[in-house]
Amino acid sequence: MPTAGTRVARRKRAIDRCDSRASKETTVNPASPAAQQIETRLRHRYEEIWSDIRRELGKHDEQRYRDLVQGAGDPEDDATANLLVDLNLSEVDRDVEELRAVQGALGRLRRGEYGRCQNCGQQISPARLEALPHAALCIDCQTRAEQSRVSTQSL
């Protein structure tokens, strides 16, 4: 069974392989057919996210929760209703965060900055952009940001 150190080393090698593939130019000329394809894909994702947000907000409107709470009058039902509202809002928050990321990617595409890490300026690997077209950070910077966020949350 691999140790934690072995898993970390394997992940680092995988990241290095991705970064070596990123050496080819991945910024996109805003007028190119590739940019138009990317823009279409990003705009499609934008519409999907908006649809998800509208569906989530419509699915769990305030009246529905009020009916649930008033119907039983039980404190446990109140807690359940509050939990459902919180879960719904968490989903919407994640969708809004992704919506902002897509908007940012569309802006970078228009400015000719799409495909460059917003932190270090290096190229973002084509595989990463294919998997996550609105990625703003390369794998190394994203990993560091996530590690920093985790260590900050644990304080």
mmCIF file of N, CA and C in Angstrom, residues 25-78:
data_model
loop_
_atom_site.group_PDB
_atom_site.id
_atom_site.type_symbol
_atom_site.label_atom_id
_atom_site.label_comp_id
_atom_site.label_asym_id
_atom_site.label_seq_id
_atom_site.Cartn_x
_atom_site.Cartn_y
_atom_site.Cartn_z
ATOM 1 N N GLU A 25 2.059 26.768 -26.704
ATOM 2 C CA GLU A 25 1.244 27.966 -26.529
ATOM 3 C C GLU A 25 -0.233 27.602 -26.415
ATOM 4 N N THR A 26 -0.886 28.068 -25.352
ATOM 5 C CA THR A 26 -2.312 27.803 -25.196
ATOM 6 C C THR A 26 -3.131 29.083 -25.124
ATOM 7 N N THR A 27 -2.478 30.251 -25.152
ATOM 8 C CA THR A 27 -3.294 31.461 -25.230
ATOM 9 C C THR A 27 -3.939 31.483 -26.603
ATOM 10 N N VAL A 28 -5.086 32.104 -26.690
ATOM 11 C CA VAL A 28 -5.887 32.028 -27.906
ATOM 12 C C VAL A 28 -6.109 33.432 -28.457
ATOM 13 N N ASN A 29 -5.875 33.580 -29.752
ATOM 14 C CA ASN A 29 -6.177 34.832 -30.437
ATOM 15 C C ASN A 29 -7.694 35.008 -30.415
ATOM 16 N N PRO A 30 -8.189 36.135 -29.867
ATOM 17 C CA PRO A 30 -9.642 36.311 -29.736
ATOM 18 C C PRO A 30 -10.415 36.214 -31.050
ATOM 19 N N ALA A 31 -9.749 36.449 -32.180
ATOM 20 C CA ALA A 31 -10.449 36.413 -33.473
ATOM 21 C C ALA A 31 -10.387 35.042 -34.140
ATOM 22 N N SER A 32 -9.691 34.099 -33.549
ATOM 23 C CA SER A 32 -9.493 32.797 -34.189
ATOM 24 C C SER A 32 -10.731 31.906 -34.065
ATOM 25 N N PRO A 33 -10.831 30.913 -34.959
ATOM 26 C CA PRO A 33 -11.931 29.941 -34.847
ATOM 27 C C PRO A 33 -11.890 29.185 -33.514
ATOM 28 N N ALA A 34 -10.674 28.931 -33.005
ATOM 29 C CA ALA A 34 -10.559 28.243 -31.713
ATOM 30 C C ALA A 34 -11.199 29.081 -30.608
ATOM 31 N N ALA A 35 -10.984 30.402 -30.660
ATOM 32 C CA ALA A 35 -11.577 31.292 -29.657
ATOM 33 C C ALA A 35 -13.095 31.267 -29.757
ATOM 34 N N GLN A 36 -13.599 31.213 -30.970
ATOM 35 C CA GLN A 36 -15.049 31.168 -31.148
ATOM 36 C C GLN A 36 -15.627 29.880 -30.574
ATOM 37 N N GLN A 37 -14.902 28.778 -30.765
ATOM 38 C CA GLN A 37 -15.338 27.495 -30.208
ATOM 39 C C GLN A 37 -15.349 27.550 -28.686
ATOM 40 N N ILE A 38 -14.273 28.095 -28.112
ATOM 41 C CA ILE A 38 -14.178 28.200 -26.659
ATOM 42 C C ILE A 38 -15.285 29.106 -26.133
ATOM 43 N N GLU A 39 -15.496 30.232 -26.805
ATOM 44 C CA GLU A 39 -16.538 31.162 -26.369
ATOM 45 C C GLU A 39 -17.908 30.497 -26.406
ATOM 46 N N THR A 40 -18.186 29.738 -27.446
ATOM 47 C CA THR A 40 -19.464 29.028 -27.544
ATOM 48 C C THR A 40 -19.617 28.051 -26.386
ATOM 49 N N ARG A 41 -18.553 27.317 -26.096
ATOM 50 C CA ARG A 41 -18.593 26.344 -25.001
ATOM 51 C C ARG A 41 -18.813 27.045 -23.658
ATOM 52 N N LEU A 42 -18.090 28.158 -23.437
ATOM 53 C CA LEU A 42 -18.243 28.898 -22.183
ATOM 54 C C LEU A 42 -19.643 29.493 -22.057
ATOM 55 N N ARG A 43 -20.156 30.047 -23.141
ATOM 56 C CA ARG A 43 -21.503 30.635 -23.094
ATOM 57 C C ARG A 43 -22.567 29.561 -22.846
ATOM 58 N N HIS A 44 -22.363 28.377 -23.427
ATOM 59 C CA HIS A 44 -23.288 27.268 -23.185
ATOM 60 C C HIS A 44 -23.265 26.892 -21.699
ATOM 61 N N ARG A 45 -22.065 26.810 -21.125
ATOM 62 C CA ARG A 45 -21.946 26.476 -19.702
ATOM 63 C C ARG A 45 -22.594 27.557 -18.841
ATOM 64 N N TYR A 46 -22.404 28.818 -19.233
ATOM 65 C CA TYR A 46 -23.008 29.949 -18.526
ATOM 66 C C TYR A 46 -24.528 29.783 -18.469
ATOM 67 N N GLU A 47 -25.123 29.454 -19.606
ATOM 68 C CA GLU A 47 -26.578 29.260 -19.657
ATOM 69 C C GLU A 47 -27.014 28.065 -18.818
ATOM 70 N N GLU A 48 -26.216 26.986 -18.831
ATOM 71 C CA GLU A 48 -26.540 25.817 -18.004
ATOM 72 C C GLU A 48 -26.556 26.183 -16.524
ATOM 73 N N ILE A 49 -25.561 26.956 -16.104
ATOM 74 C CA ILE A 49 -25.472 27.343 -14.694
ATOM 75 C C ILE A 49 -26.668 28.216 -14.308
ATOM 76 N N TRP A 50 -27.000 29.197 -15.156
ATOM 77 C CA TRP A 50 -28.160 30.045 -14.868
ATOM 78 C C TRP A 50 -29.424 29.202 -14.750
ATOM 79 N N SER A 51 -29.553 28.233 -15.623
ATOM 80 C CA SER A 51 -30.714 27.349 -15.572
ATOM 81 C C SER A 51 -30.745 26.583 -14.249
ATOM 82 N N ASP A 52 -29.576 26.085 -13.820
ATOM 83 C CA ASP A 52 -29.484 25.373 -12.541
ATOM 84 C C ASP A 52 -29.886 26.281 -11.380
ATOM 85 N N ILE A 53 -29.403 27.517 -11.398
ATOM 86 C CA ILE A 53 -29.720 28.462 -10.322
ATOM 87 C C ILE A 53 -31.221 28.726 -10.276
ATOM 88 N N ARG A 54 -31.802 29.003 -11.433
ATOM 89 C CA ARG A 54 -33.246 29.262 -11.473
ATOM 90 C C ARG A 54 -34.038 28.048 -10.988
ATOM 91 N N ARG A 55 -33.604 26.862 -11.396
ATOM 92 C CA ARG A 55 -34.300 25.642 -10.984
ATOM 93 C C ARG A 55 -34.191 25.446 -9.471
ATOM 94 N N GLU A 56 -32.985 25.620 -8.915
ATOM 95 C CA GLU A 56 -32.793 25.442 -7.476
ATOM 96 C C GLU A 56 -33.614 26.441 -6.675
ATOM 97 N N LEU A 57 -33.598 27.693 -7.107
ATOM 98 C CA LEU A 57 -34.357 28.708 -6.374
ATOM 99 C C LEU A 57 -35.857 28.478 -6.507
ATOM 100 N N GLY A 58 -36.294 28.017 -7.655
ATOM 101 C CA GLY A 58 -37.715 27.756 -7.851
ATOM 102 C C GLY A 58 -38.181 26.497 -7.154
ATOM 103 N N LYS A 59 -37.302 25.531 -7.063
ATOM 104 C CA LYS A 59 -37.654 24.235 -6.483
ATOM 105 C C LYS A 59 -37.932 24.349 -4.984
ATOM 106 N N HIS A 60 -37.219 25.220 -4.339
ATOM 107 C CA HIS A 60 -37.331 25.325 -2.879
ATOM 108 C C HIS A 60 -37.689 26.749 -2.482
ATOM 109 N N ASP A 61 -38.817 27.198 -2.939
ATOM 110 C CA ASP A 61 -39.185 28.577 -2.602
ATOM 111 C C ASP A 61 -39.523 28.696 -1.118
ATOM 112 N N GLU A 62 -39.507 29.908 -0.643
ATOM 113 C CA GLU A 62 -39.691 30.181 0.783
ATOM 114 C C GLU A 62 -41.028 29.668 1.297
ATOM 115 N N GLN A 63 -42.065 29.767 0.503
ATOM 116 C CA GLN A 63 -43.389 29.331 0.943
ATOM 117 C C GLN A 63 -43.405 27.839 1.256
ATOM 118 N N ARG A 64 -42.703 27.077 0.468
ATOM 119 C CA ARG A 64 -42.661 25.626 0.685
ATOM 120 C C ARG A 64 -42.067 25.304 2.049
ATOM 121 N N TYR A 65 -40.997 26.001 2.418
ATOM 122 C CA TYR A 65 -40.377 25.772 3.721
ATOM 123 C C TYR A 65 -41.286 26.254 4.850
ATOM 124 N N ARG A 66 -41.948 27.376 4.633
ATOM 125 C CA ARG A 66 -42.867 27.903 5.644
ATOM 126 C C ARG A 66 -43.977 26.883 5.909
ATOM 127 N N ASP A 67 -44.515 26.301 4.847
ATOM 128 C CA ASP A 67 -45.568 25.292 5.000
ATOM 129 C C ASP A 67 -45.060 24.091 5.787
ATOM 130 N N LEU A 68 -43.839 23.674 5.503
ATOM 131 C CA LEU A 68 -43.265 22.532 6.203
ATOM 132 C C LEU A 68 -43.139 22.833 7.689
ATOM 133 N N VAL A 69 -42.629 24.013 8.006
ATOM 134 C CA VAL A 69 -42.416 24.381 9.403
ATOM 135 C C VAL A 69 -43.748 24.576 10.121
ATOM 136 N N GLN A 70 -44.675 25.294 9.515
ATOM 137 C CA GLN A 70 -45.951 25.583 10.169
ATOM 138 C C GLN A 70 -46.820 24.340 10.292
ATOM 139 N N GLY A 71 -46.647 23.410 9.385
ATOM 140 C CA GLY A 71 -47.484 22.217 9.386
ATOM 141 C C GLY A 71 -47.273 21.347 10.600
ATOM 142 N N ALA A 72 -46.065 21.231 11.075
ATOM 143 C CA ALA A 72 -45.784 20.308 12.162
ATOM 144 C C ALA A 72 -45.629 21.018 13.499
ATOM 145 N N GLY A 73 -45.023 22.185 13.507
ATOM 146 C CA GLY A 73 -44.805 22.890 14.760
ATOM 147 C C GLY A 73 -43.791 22.211 15.656
ATOM 148 N N ASP A 74 -43.046 21.294 15.134
ATOM 149 C CA ASP A 74 -42.046 20.546 15.883
ATOM 150 C C ASP A 74 -40.675 21.195 15.681
ATOM 151 N N PRO A 75 -39.907 21.412 16.767
ATOM 152 C CA PRO A 75 -38.578 22.017 16.621
ATOM 153 C C PRO A 75 -37.656 21.222 15.690
ATOM 154 N N GLU A 76 -37.810 19.909 15.670
ATOM 155 C CA GLU A 76 -36.989 19.107 14.755
ATOM 156 C C GLU A 76 -37.349 19.413 13.307
ATOM 157 N N ASP A 77 -38.630 19.643 13.038
ATOM 158 C CA ASP A 77 -39.044 20.008 11.683
ATOM 159 C C ASP A 77 -38.489 21.377 11.304
ATOM 160 N N ASP A 78 -38.439 22.300 12.284
ATOM 161 C CA ASP A 78 -37.821 23.609 12.038
ATOM 162 C C ASP A 78 -36.364 23.429 11.633
#
